[in-house]
Amino acid sequence: MHTGMATGPVPLPVVGTLPQYSRAAGLGTVKWVGSSNESCIAPAPSAVAAMTEAAAGTNRYPGIAGEKLVMAISDTLGLSAEQIAVGAGSLALLGQILSAYAPPGSSVIYAWRSYEAYPILIALAGANSVPVALDACHRHDLEAIGAAIGADTSVVLLCNPNNPTGTVLEMWEITEFLDNAPREVLVVLDEAYTEYSFSGNDSAELLDKYPNLLILRTFSKAYGLAGARAGYLLAHTDIAANIRAVAPPFGLSSLAQAGAVAAWADIDYLKASVAEVVAERDYLASELVARGLEFPSSGGNFVWIPAGFRSLELEAACVAHGVSVRAFQGAGVRVTISVREASEAVLAALDSLSTLPSGQAASPIAAPSAPKNHSTGGAS
Ligand SMILES: *Cc1c(COP(=O)(O)O)cnc(C)c1O
């Protein structure tokens, strides 16, 4: 029998040290949810119908590795099925990528601030996080990221567009980075928001030239299927095979697969929902500009307001106006694009804030120290 404090099974030490995924304030009470970068548009009716039909067959297991979705993606993109892997969301795939390619003790480099799931998944893999600060325009500092690569580096994560700042890396920047990156380092391009910023499929064309490139995408954002859990990756045949090898069997449910296959084929839905979100993003951005705010152009379905020390105050004001947002204390507030009323609520929250007392600073949010609005040339 154990003595001392331990009264039951003891988990791995890492379990108690994992960073926590942040929680938005006001969830469950607000009228509009703008805190998780979900699509504000319901999934395609074709996807809902396919999932409904698939529900009747759920006494059977799905294919072991999402073969139907792999075939659909392969046909459209002109890549071989061996270059594709699918899973229960791109986060599940990222976990597999790290377990196959980031050995314990190796280093995984990523920009910071970026997606908050990265440090959690890296710690879970037993690897070391190497965050590299964004530049003054809230963009990836690719030079600094390149300089951080060392002998112990296993993986580099590039988030494009970047969550939460929305900044976009152009293909020439990524190509230049890949030209200089050692071939033993796996470069993961997380393109969760790519549909909001690139209409083509440019990054996939880089796979031939750069066998250490992996492209990660999801059905959770522009396809409106966050709750279904489906994602895919494109990579060199050997890399995709190794990632499939560490996949949990039957990871992609038959419901998620049916929804994703239907959504993938429904190009009209994708175009219309992306256009709607981009139009609203442009409206919100123009209203922020009109208020003299300086913030980065966004290529995603969200806008980053670098509110600095007033971030929590802005979050509270947004919640009071009926919309949840995601505040990162001391840094900024990420607003997911939703309907016009939600944009107006965020703007009203901002307007209410500049009249509130806030220590000695009477200046509006994010001025005067915030960097210039950086135009990336994306669809923004
Ligand atoms: C939302 C998001 C994802 C999507 O994760 P899923 O598991 O596919 O839902 C991946 N990467 C980034 C940067 C995201 O913001």
XYZ file of C-alpha atoms and ligand atoms in Angstrom:
395
model
C 0.000 0.000 0.000
C 1.180 3.518 -0.821
C 2.059 5.894 1.929
C 1.978 9.700 1.975
C -0.275 11.823 -0.213
C -0.768 9.432 -3.096
C -4.121 7.750 -2.749
C -4.655 6.499 -6.279
C -3.147 6.075 -9.729
C -0.549 8.745 -10.523
C -0.592 10.371 -13.982
C 2.492 11.310 -15.985
C 4.123 14.459 -14.571
C 3.322 16.395 -17.773
C -0.422 16.079 -17.171
C -0.349 18.552 -14.286
C 1.790 21.052 -16.173
C -0.158 21.450 -19.429
C -1.171 25.012 -20.299
C -4.934 25.499 -20.158
C -6.984 26.285 -23.237
C -8.437 29.723 -22.491
C -12.155 30.178 -21.855
C -14.268 32.990 -23.174
C -16.356 35.060 -20.792
C -20.114 35.281 -21.178
C -20.677 31.993 -23.017
C -24.199 30.779 -22.436
C -25.503 34.273 -21.771
C -24.516 36.261 -24.860
C -26.659 36.643 -27.943
C -23.766 36.179 -30.411
C -20.806 33.841 -30.019
C -17.657 35.429 -31.412
C -15.090 33.691 -29.261
C -14.082 30.450 -31.004
C -13.630 31.323 -34.672
C -16.427 29.006 -35.667
C -18.347 29.821 -38.808
C -21.423 31.896 -38.018
C -23.167 30.167 -40.927
C -24.961 26.828 -40.563
C -23.400 23.924 -42.465
C -24.389 23.289 -46.085
C -27.822 21.632 -46.327
C -26.106 18.991 -48.490
C -23.747 18.188 -45.609
C -26.577 18.049 -43.082
C -28.517 15.697 -45.372
C -25.489 13.446 -45.823
C -24.884 13.261 -42.069
C -28.547 12.542 -41.428
C -28.468 9.720 -43.947
C -25.207 8.370 -42.511
C -26.748 8.316 -39.036
C -28.902 5.351 -40.035
C -25.783 3.272 -40.674
C -23.864 3.996 -37.494
C -24.174 0.423 -36.240
C -21.212 -0.170 -38.614
C -17.655 1.085 -38.172
C -16.467 3.688 -40.653
C -13.534 2.846 -42.911
C -10.382 2.499 -40.835
C -8.751 5.654 -42.257
C -11.489 7.770 -43.836
C -10.992 6.346 -47.326
C -14.025 8.065 -48.888
C -12.903 11.505 -47.815
C -9.343 10.751 -48.904
C -10.594 9.790 -52.367
C -12.713 12.933 -52.668
C -9.780 15.179 -51.742
C -7.416 13.257 -53.973
C -9.718 13.621 -56.989
C -10.158 17.371 -56.559
C -6.585 18.305 -55.768
C -4.915 15.923 -58.190
C -2.733 14.433 -55.464
C -2.347 10.717 -54.889
C -4.371 9.218 -52.046
C -1.058 8.221 -50.446
C -0.260 11.907 -49.926
C -3.402 12.509 -47.864
C -4.439 11.672 -44.321
C -7.714 12.565 -42.632
C -8.775 12.610 -39.011
C -11.144 13.902 -36.363
C -10.197 17.547 -36.875
C -6.823 19.030 -37.703
C -5.921 19.085 -34.020
C -6.130 15.297 -33.868
C -3.897 15.201 -36.942
C -1.466 17.639 -35.342
C -1.229 15.333 -32.332
C -0.380 12.470 -34.700
C 2.165 14.624 -36.550
C 3.940 15.429 -33.302
C 3.862 11.858 -32.035
C 5.392 10.657 -35.303
C 7.875 13.498 -35.874
C 8.628 15.344 -32.607
C 10.488 12.926 -30.331
C 10.559 13.669 -26.591
C 13.268 16.218 -25.896
C 13.308 17.607 -29.440
C 12.312 21.218 -30.113
C 9.193 22.410 -31.900
C 9.319 26.016 -33.098
C 6.263 28.204 -33.625
C 5.426 31.887 -33.676
C 3.917 33.457 -30.603
C 1.299 34.625 -30.203
C -0.280 31.930 -32.310
C -2.724 29.097 -31.830
C -2.928 28.276 -28.129
C -3.320 24.529 -28.801
C 0.306 24.336 -30.005
C 2.086 24.479 -26.616
C -0.419 21.992 -25.179
C 0.083 19.411 -27.926
C 3.858 19.901 -27.940
C 4.042 19.335 -24.173
C 1.850 16.236 -24.537
C 4.333 14.840 -27.059
C 7.128 15.430 -24.542
C 8.856 17.862 -26.887
C 10.091 21.346 -26.016
C 8.231 24.478 -27.093
C 10.308 27.176 -28.758
C 8.030 30.199 -29.247
C 9.412 32.959 -31.480
C 7.883 36.418 -31.038
C 5.756 37.887 -33.814
C 7.183 41.010 -35.417
C 5.929 44.536 -34.750
C 3.189 44.070 -37.381
C 1.828 40.963 -35.570
C 3.244 38.736 -38.318
C 5.454 35.649 -38.239
C 9.101 36.702 -38.082
C 10.340 34.076 -40.527
C 13.933 35.228 -40.252
C 13.911 34.758 -36.481
C 12.116 31.434 -36.823
C 14.770 30.260 -39.287
C 17.510 31.426 -36.947
C 15.928 29.478 -34.075
C 16.271 26.174 -35.951
C 18.975 24.077 -34.362
C 20.230 20.498 -34.281
C 17.439 19.502 -31.881
C 14.628 21.028 -33.971
C 12.179 18.413 -35.218
C 9.179 20.461 -36.376
C 8.332 24.081 -37.271
C 4.669 25.128 -37.118
C 3.596 28.038 -39.316
C 0.015 29.206 -38.864
C -1.256 30.890 -42.039
C -3.351 33.006 -41.632
C -2.194 33.310 -38.042
C -4.652 32.718 -35.229
C -5.275 35.088 -33.419
C -3.676 37.997 -35.291
C -5.057 37.163 -38.752
C -1.817 38.018 -40.528
C -1.026 36.274 -43.802
C 2.226 34.904 -45.108
C 2.421 35.110 -48.888
C 3.535 32.065 -50.867
C 6.853 33.657 -51.795
C 7.660 34.122 -48.116
C 6.870 30.498 -47.380
C 8.898 29.352 -50.378
C 11.863 31.408 -49.264
C 11.596 29.937 -45.758
C 11.436 26.391 -47.147
C 14.464 27.082 -49.359
C 16.506 27.837 -46.256
C 15.059 25.257 -43.840
C 17.012 22.034 -43.315
C 15.369 19.093 -45.074
C 15.309 17.035 -41.846
C 12.962 19.538 -40.223
C 9.241 18.980 -40.839
C 7.556 22.279 -41.722
C 3.831 22.195 -40.906
C 1.696 24.839 -42.553
C -1.500 25.119 -40.516
C -4.012 26.495 -43.004
C -7.161 26.354 -40.885
C -8.354 29.672 -42.387
C -6.877 29.452 -45.853
C -10.279 29.537 -47.609
C -10.824 33.091 -46.290
C -7.639 34.327 -47.840
C -6.450 32.247 -50.758
C -8.758 31.133 -53.547
C -6.236 28.844 -55.203
C -4.388 25.866 -53.900
C -0.901 27.311 -54.146
C 0.660 25.707 -51.122
C -0.162 22.186 -52.329
C 1.891 22.908 -55.418
C 4.944 23.295 -53.177
C 4.761 19.662 -52.038
C 6.670 18.365 -55.070
C 9.584 20.674 -54.456
C 9.706 20.452 -50.651
C 9.384 16.882 -49.325
C 9.575 18.183 -45.728
C 6.417 20.307 -46.106
C 3.092 19.279 -44.588
C -0.168 21.173 -45.131
C -2.839 20.914 -42.475
C -6.461 21.936 -43.166
C -9.836 21.616 -41.535
C -13.556 21.424 -42.162
C -14.127 23.329 -38.904
C -14.037 26.891 -40.223
C -15.088 27.816 -43.786
C -16.958 24.525 -44.259
C -18.956 25.160 -41.090
C -18.406 21.711 -39.555
C -16.555 22.463 -36.304
C -18.863 20.208 -34.329
C -18.494 17.274 -36.722
C -14.674 17.055 -36.330
C -12.973 16.521 -39.656
C -9.582 17.641 -40.939
C -7.043 16.591 -43.544
C -3.392 16.892 -44.352
C -1.320 16.857 -47.512
C 2.287 15.714 -47.470
C 4.953 13.598 -49.097
C 3.858 9.952 -49.398
C 6.302 8.712 -46.722
C 5.265 11.375 -44.225
C 1.548 10.799 -44.766
C 2.097 7.047 -44.312
C 3.906 7.579 -41.018
C 1.134 9.841 -39.752
C -1.507 7.302 -40.741
C 0.544 4.665 -38.902
C 0.157 6.464 -35.562
C -3.541 7.281 -36.083
C -6.113 5.846 -33.761
C -8.143 3.346 -35.821
C -11.539 4.621 -37.039
C -10.581 8.162 -35.960
C -12.890 9.849 -38.459
C -16.498 8.973 -37.630
C -18.879 7.953 -40.393
C -21.001 11.034 -39.632
C -18.050 13.412 -39.905
C -16.882 11.712 -43.072
C -20.286 11.929 -44.730
C -20.587 15.615 -43.813
C -17.078 16.419 -44.992
C -17.445 14.575 -48.313
C -20.684 16.437 -49.027
C -19.283 19.809 -47.924
C -16.169 19.256 -50.040
C -18.337 18.786 -53.127
C -20.559 21.778 -52.371
C -18.405 24.469 -53.919
C -21.294 26.948 -54.176
C -21.871 26.810 -50.422
C -18.187 27.332 -49.702
C -17.925 30.299 -52.053
C -21.075 31.943 -50.717
C -20.219 31.505 -47.044
C -16.640 32.716 -47.500
C -17.887 35.761 -49.445
C -20.406 36.577 -46.711
C -17.834 36.358 -43.937
C -15.187 38.301 -45.869
C -17.710 41.081 -46.616
C -18.593 41.373 -42.921
C -14.914 41.262 -41.949
C -14.283 44.141 -44.349
C -17.148 46.100 -42.803
C -15.899 45.589 -39.252
C -12.355 46.459 -40.302
C -13.476 49.649 -42.022
C -15.381 50.701 -38.897
C -12.310 50.031 -36.760
C -10.199 52.111 -39.134
C -12.796 54.877 -38.943
C -12.289 54.875 -35.170
C -8.553 55.360 -35.582
C -7.635 51.913 -34.357
C -4.463 50.320 -35.618
C -4.705 46.592 -36.127
C -3.424 43.998 -38.591
C -5.351 43.139 -41.748
C -6.944 39.735 -41.296
C -7.003 36.835 -43.713
C -9.222 34.769 -41.403
C -12.835 34.836 -40.200
C -11.814 37.041 -37.294
C -10.147 40.357 -36.484
C -7.425 41.035 -33.939
C -7.701 44.169 -31.836
C -4.381 44.768 -30.068
C -6.007 46.255 -26.979
C -3.001 45.593 -24.738
C -3.701 46.202 -21.066
C -7.347 46.999 -21.839
C -8.075 43.590 -23.377
C -10.086 42.188 -20.468
C -11.965 45.466 -20.178
C -12.870 45.278 -23.870
C -13.951 41.656 -23.500
C -16.238 42.572 -20.613
C -17.733 45.438 -22.629
C -18.384 43.112 -25.569
C -20.109 40.599 -23.312
C -22.182 43.420 -21.832
C -23.220 44.286 -25.392
C -24.218 40.681 -26.086
C -21.236 39.196 -27.903
C -18.530 36.868 -26.623
C -14.970 37.451 -27.858
C -11.612 35.935 -26.957
C -9.351 38.114 -24.824
C -5.670 37.354 -24.348
C -4.692 39.266 -21.268
C -2.236 42.061 -21.893
C -2.194 41.384 -25.631
C -5.450 41.758 -27.473
C -8.953 40.656 -28.262
C -9.882 38.339 -31.110
C -13.337 38.924 -32.566
C -14.839 36.170 -34.706
C -16.820 37.542 -37.624
C -20.541 36.991 -37.253
C -23.684 38.778 -38.404
C -23.965 42.575 -38.770
C -25.715 43.031 -35.395
C -22.792 41.295 -33.699
C -20.320 43.622 -35.444
C -22.384 46.593 -34.313
C -22.367 45.253 -30.762
C -18.568 44.995 -30.790
C -18.310 48.544 -32.145
C -20.722 49.816 -29.489
C -18.616 48.059 -26.847
C -15.493 49.763 -28.183
C -17.223 53.136 -28.231
C -18.409 52.687 -24.658
C -14.911 51.804 -23.584
C -13.104 54.912 -24.771
C -15.296 56.916 -22.425
C -14.541 54.680 -19.440
C -11.865 55.593 -16.939
C -8.870 53.321 -17.378
C -6.011 54.317 -15.100
C -4.130 57.360 -16.314
C -4.507 56.598 -20.015
C -7.427 58.406 -21.586
C -6.227 57.458 -25.042
C -8.286 55.139 -27.209
C -7.481 51.465 -27.316
C -4.261 50.336 -28.946
C -2.996 53.849 -29.580
C -0.451 55.257 -29.710
C 2.023 52.411 -29.306
C 0.425 49.820 -31.589
C 2.149 49.072 -34.867
C 0.949 50.279 -38.220
C -1.848 48.446 -39.947
C 0.089 45.996 -42.084
C -1.372 45.294 -45.459
C -0.629 41.733 -46.515
C -2.213 41.773 -49.927
C -4.509 38.904 -48.956
C -8.211 38.962 -49.622
C -8.665 41.397 -46.773
C -9.583 26.382 -35.501
C -8.171 25.996 -35.792
C -7.855 24.690 -36.140
C -8.947 23.685 -36.318
O -8.843 22.626 -35.497
P -9.867 21.437 -35.750
O -9.334 20.378 -34.853
O -9.745 21.063 -37.195
O -11.228 21.900 -35.399
C -6.545 24.381 -36.421
N -5.583 25.313 -36.378
C -5.857 26.585 -36.060
C -4.791 27.588 -36.064
C -7.157 26.947 -35.736
O -7.424 28.210 -35.396
